[in-house]
XYZ file of C-alpha atoms in Angstrom:
428
model
C -16.324 11.123 1.703
C -13.205 12.468 3.296
C -9.745 11.317 2.313
C -6.548 11.237 4.267
C -2.846 10.821 3.484
C -0.786 7.953 4.824
C 2.914 7.194 4.256
C 4.226 3.657 4.526
C 7.732 2.286 4.091
C 7.735 -1.269 2.716
C 10.565 -3.635 3.580
C 14.086 -2.248 3.293
C 14.275 -1.792 -0.459
C 13.335 1.892 -0.258
C 9.774 1.257 -1.440
C 7.592 4.141 -0.285
C 3.911 4.526 -1.064
C 1.818 7.643 -0.443
C -1.918 7.031 -0.355
C -4.885 9.361 -0.607
C -7.946 7.430 0.453
C -9.134 4.100 -0.866
C -9.349 5.089 -4.500
C -6.288 7.263 -5.066
C -2.654 6.375 -4.542
C 0.702 7.784 -5.492
C 3.613 5.428 -5.947
C 7.258 6.365 -5.739
C 9.137 3.059 -5.759
C 11.509 1.368 -8.217
C 8.789 -1.234 -8.686
C 5.773 0.930 -9.291
C 6.932 4.291 -10.660
C 5.104 5.328 -13.857
C 8.453 5.923 -15.569
C 9.596 2.393 -14.833
C 6.286 1.024 -16.024
C 6.455 2.863 -19.339
C 9.979 1.631 -20.035
C 8.983 -2.006 -20.269
C 5.774 -2.135 -22.313
C 5.913 -5.068 -24.726
C 3.672 -7.534 -26.547
C 1.411 -9.670 -24.363
C 2.495 -13.257 -23.814
C 0.349 -15.729 -25.748
C -2.026 -17.757 -23.573
C -4.701 -20.343 -24.122
C -6.815 -18.992 -26.989
C -9.964 -20.629 -25.641
C -9.712 -18.652 -22.403
C -8.113 -15.478 -23.707
C -10.660 -12.603 -23.684
C -10.903 -10.177 -26.562
C -7.607 -8.269 -26.360
C -7.940 -4.610 -27.312
C -4.901 -3.605 -25.291
C -2.680 -2.924 -28.286
C -5.021 -0.181 -29.486
C -4.641 3.406 -28.232
C -6.524 4.288 -25.070
C -9.168 6.510 -26.642
C -10.611 4.632 -29.634
C -12.918 2.559 -27.416
C -15.086 5.662 -26.901
C -13.403 8.159 -29.199
C -16.523 8.604 -31.331
C -18.594 9.505 -28.285
C -15.913 11.862 -27.001
C -15.608 13.576 -30.379
C -19.386 13.853 -30.589
C -19.518 15.635 -27.234
C -16.817 18.084 -28.273
C -18.533 18.743 -31.592
C -21.829 19.510 -29.854
C -20.004 21.912 -27.578
C -18.522 23.762 -30.562
C -21.619 23.771 -32.771
C -24.259 24.447 -30.125
C -22.570 26.212 -27.223
C -25.769 27.842 -26.022
C -28.170 24.965 -26.581
C -30.427 24.387 -23.597
C -31.307 20.717 -23.566
C -33.952 21.375 -20.929
C -36.152 23.195 -23.454
C -39.078 21.253 -24.936
C -38.411 20.070 -28.495
C -41.678 18.365 -29.353
C -45.181 17.530 -28.084
C -43.671 16.249 -24.849
C -40.194 17.780 -24.821
C -36.896 15.982 -24.375
C -36.573 17.018 -20.723
C -40.092 15.805 -19.965
C -39.340 12.474 -21.649
C -36.221 12.103 -19.540
C -38.123 12.906 -16.349
C -40.773 10.308 -17.215
C -38.019 7.780 -17.920
C -36.452 8.414 -14.516
C -39.789 8.232 -12.703
C -40.649 4.924 -14.373
C -39.414 2.235 -11.957
C -37.132 -0.494 -13.250
C -38.735 -3.913 -13.180
C -37.061 -6.928 -11.563
C -35.280 -9.430 -13.789
C -37.847 -11.640 -15.528
C -37.658 -15.413 -15.877
C -36.731 -15.062 -19.556
C -33.991 -12.546 -18.729
C -32.642 -14.808 -15.987
C -32.471 -17.655 -18.471
C -30.429 -15.471 -20.838
C -28.141 -14.415 -17.983
C -27.556 -18.057 -17.113
C -26.436 -18.682 -20.699
C -24.042 -15.711 -20.526
C -22.704 -16.644 -17.094
C -19.942 -18.948 -18.321
C -17.053 -17.741 -16.150
C -16.570 -19.753 -12.975
C -13.523 -18.879 -10.872
C -12.171 -21.357 -8.322
C -11.691 -19.790 -4.859
C -8.143 -18.683 -4.118
C -5.755 -20.671 -1.968
C -2.304 -19.675 -0.692
C -0.560 -21.674 -3.437
C -2.207 -19.428 -6.079
C -0.141 -16.504 -4.799
C 3.321 -17.153 -6.179
C 5.833 -15.893 -8.732
C 7.465 -18.652 -10.777
C 6.485 -21.075 -8.020
C 8.126 -19.024 -5.251
C 5.838 -18.490 -2.255
C 6.248 -16.510 0.929
C 7.932 -18.671 3.550
C 10.255 -20.442 1.101
C 13.890 -20.942 2.101
C 16.883 -19.610 0.184
C 17.578 -23.145 -1.047
C 14.049 -23.419 -2.487
C 14.466 -20.087 -4.268
C 17.824 -21.079 -5.764
C 16.369 -24.413 -6.831
C 14.027 -22.496 -9.134
C 16.169 -19.490 -10.092
C 19.727 -20.639 -9.524
C 22.393 -18.535 -7.858
C 21.531 -14.822 -7.665
C 23.542 -12.192 -9.525
C 24.213 -10.503 -6.200
C 23.062 -10.516 -2.585
C 22.505 -7.456 -0.390
C 21.909 -7.528 3.355
C 20.489 -5.251 6.044
C 19.845 -5.803 9.747
C 16.690 -7.843 9.198
C 16.622 -8.751 5.515
C 18.629 -10.349 2.738
C 17.764 -9.615 -0.905
C 18.548 -12.018 -3.736
C 18.871 -10.109 -7.012
C 18.188 -11.858 -10.318
C 18.435 -10.059 -13.629
C 19.556 -10.061 -17.236
C 18.428 -8.466 -20.493
C 15.044 -10.193 -20.272
C 14.318 -10.656 -16.578
C 14.465 -8.655 -13.358
C 13.386 -10.139 -10.041
C 14.154 -9.397 -6.392
C 13.495 -11.905 -3.645
C 13.576 -10.519 -0.088
C 14.190 -12.954 2.783
C 13.728 -12.089 6.439
C 16.819 -13.149 8.374
C 15.777 -12.227 11.922
C 12.660 -11.980 13.992
C 12.324 -9.285 16.606
C 10.555 -10.373 19.775
C 9.850 -8.713 23.102
C 13.111 -10.210 24.361
C 15.113 -8.904 21.422
C 16.151 -10.238 18.050
C 15.791 -13.933 17.428
C 17.757 -15.505 14.574
C 15.999 -18.148 12.507
C 16.223 -19.780 9.082
C 15.811 -17.061 6.411
C 12.410 -17.202 4.711
C 10.958 -15.372 1.729
C 9.080 -12.291 2.878
C 8.457 -10.616 -0.494
C 9.101 -11.051 -4.217
C 9.124 -8.244 -6.803
C 8.951 -8.953 -10.542
C 9.824 -5.974 -12.759
C 10.699 -7.660 -16.055
C 10.330 -11.099 -17.612
C 7.546 -12.022 -20.024
C 8.163 -15.760 -19.550
C 7.952 -15.707 -15.748
C 4.707 -17.359 -14.653
C 2.624 -15.659 -11.969
C 0.168 -17.733 -9.948
C -2.622 -18.934 -12.202
C -0.565 -18.737 -15.385
C -0.484 -14.951 -15.717
C 2.464 -13.180 -17.359
C 3.661 -9.593 -17.546
C 1.920 -7.616 -20.296
C -1.144 -9.865 -20.256
C -4.426 -7.891 -20.511
C -6.140 -6.941 -17.257
C -9.284 -8.848 -18.198
C -7.334 -12.109 -18.245
C -6.211 -11.524 -14.643
C -9.833 -10.985 -13.604
C -10.992 -14.088 -15.442
C -8.305 -16.216 -13.769
C -8.459 -14.716 -10.265
C -11.998 -13.323 -9.984
C -13.125 -10.383 -7.839
C -10.069 -8.506 -6.497
C -9.612 -8.212 -2.756
C -8.865 -4.546 -3.361
C -8.337 -2.085 -6.235
C -6.244 1.066 -5.778
C -5.472 3.828 -8.261
C -2.621 6.252 -8.747
C -4.825 9.043 -10.077
C -2.003 11.173 -11.471
C -0.364 8.375 -13.486
C -3.555 6.335 -14.024
C -1.849 3.217 -12.676
C -4.079 0.657 -10.980
C -3.215 -1.975 -8.390
C -5.272 -5.167 -8.372
C -4.811 -6.961 -5.057
C -5.554 -10.634 -4.382
C -5.215 -11.986 -0.868
C -5.057 -15.414 0.756
C -4.177 -15.745 4.419
C -1.693 -12.999 5.233
C -0.238 -12.742 1.729
C -1.057 -10.246 -1.035
C -0.374 -10.696 -4.746
C -0.426 -7.230 -6.313
C -0.693 -6.558 -10.053
C 0.405 -3.055 -11.125
C -1.610 -2.207 -14.248
C -0.927 0.514 -16.842
C -1.881 0.828 -20.520
C -4.461 -1.922 -19.890
C -1.764 -4.520 -19.198
C 0.070 -6.034 -16.250
C 3.362 -4.152 -15.873
C 4.711 -5.149 -12.439
C 3.883 -7.758 -9.807
C 4.618 -7.891 -6.077
C 4.144 -10.734 -3.602
C 4.240 -9.473 -0.018
C 2.728 -9.584 3.434
C -0.855 -8.311 3.588
C -0.777 -4.789 5.010
C -2.425 -1.390 4.712
C -3.413 0.000 2.264
C -3.553 -3.180 0.175
C -5.298 -5.214 2.863
C -8.947 -4.390 3.528
C -10.776 -5.468 6.660
C -14.142 -5.371 4.887
C -13.218 -7.187 1.687
C -15.886 -8.685 -0.529
C -16.756 -12.307 0.139
C -18.521 -13.045 -3.150
C -19.517 -11.557 -6.471
C -23.128 -10.871 -5.366
C -21.941 -8.989 -2.272
C -22.229 -5.198 -2.451
C -20.382 -2.441 -0.645
C -20.389 1.350 -0.886
C -17.296 1.615 -3.058
C -19.020 -0.493 -5.742
C -21.190 2.556 -6.336
C -18.379 4.989 -6.983
C -16.593 5.441 -10.289
C -13.141 6.973 -10.813
C -13.267 8.081 -7.167
C -16.610 9.933 -7.448
C -19.782 9.031 -5.571
C -23.215 10.384 -6.472
C -24.813 13.296 -4.636
C -21.395 14.312 -3.314
C -19.978 17.839 -3.721
C -17.974 18.058 -6.936
C -14.325 19.166 -6.933
C -13.175 19.673 -10.524
C -9.472 18.787 -10.224
C -9.687 16.407 -7.293
C -8.016 13.546 -9.164
C -7.175 14.783 -12.659
C -7.172 18.002 -14.683
C -10.313 18.321 -16.795
C -10.069 18.744 -20.586
C -13.452 20.099 -21.612
C -16.686 21.387 -20.172
C -20.222 21.224 -21.586
C -23.248 23.164 -20.350
C -26.728 21.678 -20.625
C -29.283 23.851 -18.875
C -28.334 23.902 -15.192
C -26.103 20.826 -15.565
C -22.383 20.870 -16.323
C -20.490 17.969 -17.885
C -16.791 17.812 -17.023
C -14.721 15.694 -19.413
C -11.378 14.151 -18.461
C -9.032 11.881 -20.420
C -10.792 8.653 -19.489
C -14.112 9.656 -17.943
C -16.810 12.292 -17.620
C -18.770 13.676 -14.660
C -22.240 15.266 -14.778
C -22.842 17.895 -12.092
C -26.139 19.631 -11.297
C -26.765 23.294 -10.505
C -26.112 22.640 -6.806
C -22.610 21.310 -7.604
C -23.597 17.725 -6.763
C -22.352 14.747 -8.804
C -25.276 13.126 -10.645
C -23.611 10.831 -13.184
C -20.131 9.429 -13.923
C -19.214 7.582 -17.121
C -16.132 6.006 -18.681
C -14.886 7.356 -22.010
C -12.020 4.910 -22.625
C -10.905 1.452 -21.562
C -8.125 2.964 -19.444
C -10.559 3.704 -16.607
C -11.919 0.959 -14.355
C -14.623 0.273 -11.802
C -13.698 -0.683 -8.247
C -13.754 -4.329 -9.308
C -11.583 -3.770 -12.374
C -14.277 -3.747 -15.098
C -14.088 -1.429 -18.104
C -15.186 -0.895 -21.708
C -14.660 -3.768 -24.120
C -14.975 -6.572 -21.558
C -17.101 -9.594 -22.396
C -20.433 -9.818 -20.593
C -19.323 -13.064 -18.922
C -16.483 -11.146 -17.243
C -18.961 -8.591 -15.871
C -21.197 -11.371 -14.537
C -18.142 -13.095 -13.090
C -17.244 -9.911 -11.198
C -20.701 -8.671 -10.166
C -23.093 -11.588 -10.456
C -26.565 -11.174 -11.940
C -27.893 -7.610 -12.313
C -30.935 -6.415 -10.387
C -32.571 -5.061 -13.542
C -32.170 -5.579 -17.288
C -33.379 -2.956 -19.777
C -34.018 -4.617 -23.125
C -35.573 -1.946 -25.340
C -36.013 -1.994 -29.086
C -35.638 -4.877 -31.515
C -32.452 -3.885 -33.332
C -30.051 -6.865 -33.129
C -27.185 -4.356 -33.158
C -28.736 -2.385 -30.302
C -27.757 -2.462 -26.640
C -29.107 -3.813 -23.367
C -28.442 -2.257 -19.971
C -27.558 -4.291 -16.892
C -28.331 -2.314 -13.729
C -26.759 -3.080 -10.354
C -28.750 -1.350 -7.626
C -27.096 0.335 -4.640
C -28.424 -0.846 -1.261
C -26.945 2.314 0.260
C -28.505 4.985 -1.972
C -31.976 4.195 -3.328
C -32.196 4.987 -7.033
C -28.432 4.818 -7.626
C -27.205 2.255 -10.162
C -23.978 1.033 -11.681
C -25.031 0.400 -15.284
C -23.241 -1.707 -17.888
C -24.386 -1.092 -21.470
C -23.917 -4.346 -23.424
C -23.838 -4.646 -27.220
C -26.287 -7.321 -28.323
C -24.372 -8.522 -31.358
C -20.930 -8.822 -29.753
C -21.782 -9.179 -26.036
C -19.078 -6.664 -25.132
C -19.384 -3.672 -22.783
C -20.083 -0.430 -24.670
C -20.516 1.885 -21.680
C -20.077 1.911 -17.912
C -22.171 4.559 -16.164
C -22.819 5.363 -12.509
C -26.222 7.003 -12.560
C -28.938 8.425 -10.363
C -32.076 6.922 -11.867
C -32.382 4.849 -15.063
C -30.635 5.936 -18.247
C -32.631 7.830 -20.850
C -32.739 6.771 -24.522
C -30.139 4.031 -24.069
C -29.825 3.325 -27.808
C -28.375 6.837 -28.249
C -24.712 6.863 -27.079
C -24.787 10.566 -26.200
C -28.186 10.554 -24.509
C -27.031 7.818 -22.121
C -24.737 10.364 -20.517
C -27.613 12.788 -20.035
C -26.739 15.024 -22.988
């Protein structure tokens, strides 16, 4: 997949975004800069306990998979020359893995479908335009409607086409941009100023749409809003943008440290708007079968998105480890497997480690295959979503049986081998 660079200037507030393809984005605006995001990290606002998913956002980024990461590094140190392709028993580990891959996955059984129905408890109401608002302010509102909710602004700035109402104090920071003129083929046409965009940078008590607040966990956004219209990533800063769209309006959540840090309400436009957006959770598109920007059977570029931290050799395969994910590459330099190592990396629908199984089902629908092996109640099951674009390619969610939370997210060519072994799942 080839990527290109596009520069876009948004409104007149000096907001400039530089994008590299659909899965990488750099942001250089007062709203979305990593520095600005890091300055305002605070405790998540309390929400309805019955709906609130398990919140692991106050833990460091790595503990979710730190044991697995440490185990990989230890193996590298202790057995640097180990060839995992060598037989180690009557059959040999490599032979067992080959047999596992050649064994076709069976369709979901009636019993498995019944279990999935019991787990499928998240039902998201379809979005309407009124769901896209910040503290009740929607695009198209008049200045009087804005001031009715926020009072008189601290200051007002004007340009040729826009007027910005600035609100701010020690606890809140909001900018409301109103268009003051329309430009037609016959020239400028004055009309009643209307809200064109709203930017929320600070304010933990400011309600966003479906009762979301700054510093809420990402999973709560997904459970309230459902499948995002689009997900973009600033690869360098590891900042994600979850986009929800209704009509010609986008509500954009800027996510860092597993929490909502900034929110923008603005006209739907490239690169946030997607012409081929998903229409339902069971729909599939090519980007669903990429992870952290990598697709399978594509040429591998080591530092395409991030600088790698460690490298493991297993026979002809090389495992490249980054802060939040790992990539398995074969002897022909083709990507064969991608896996998350922490809950600071996400799929193209916003899923990650530690999510409840109902959130996964709410985002992806029922899996095409379920691998339920072994009888250990503390073991894991694997939910496979099959790619209609590349036969034998799966997005796999490894689910803990006892807690029903995601233990691993792996993009794989062929079924996983020895799924009860956390290291073997990666192909090590």
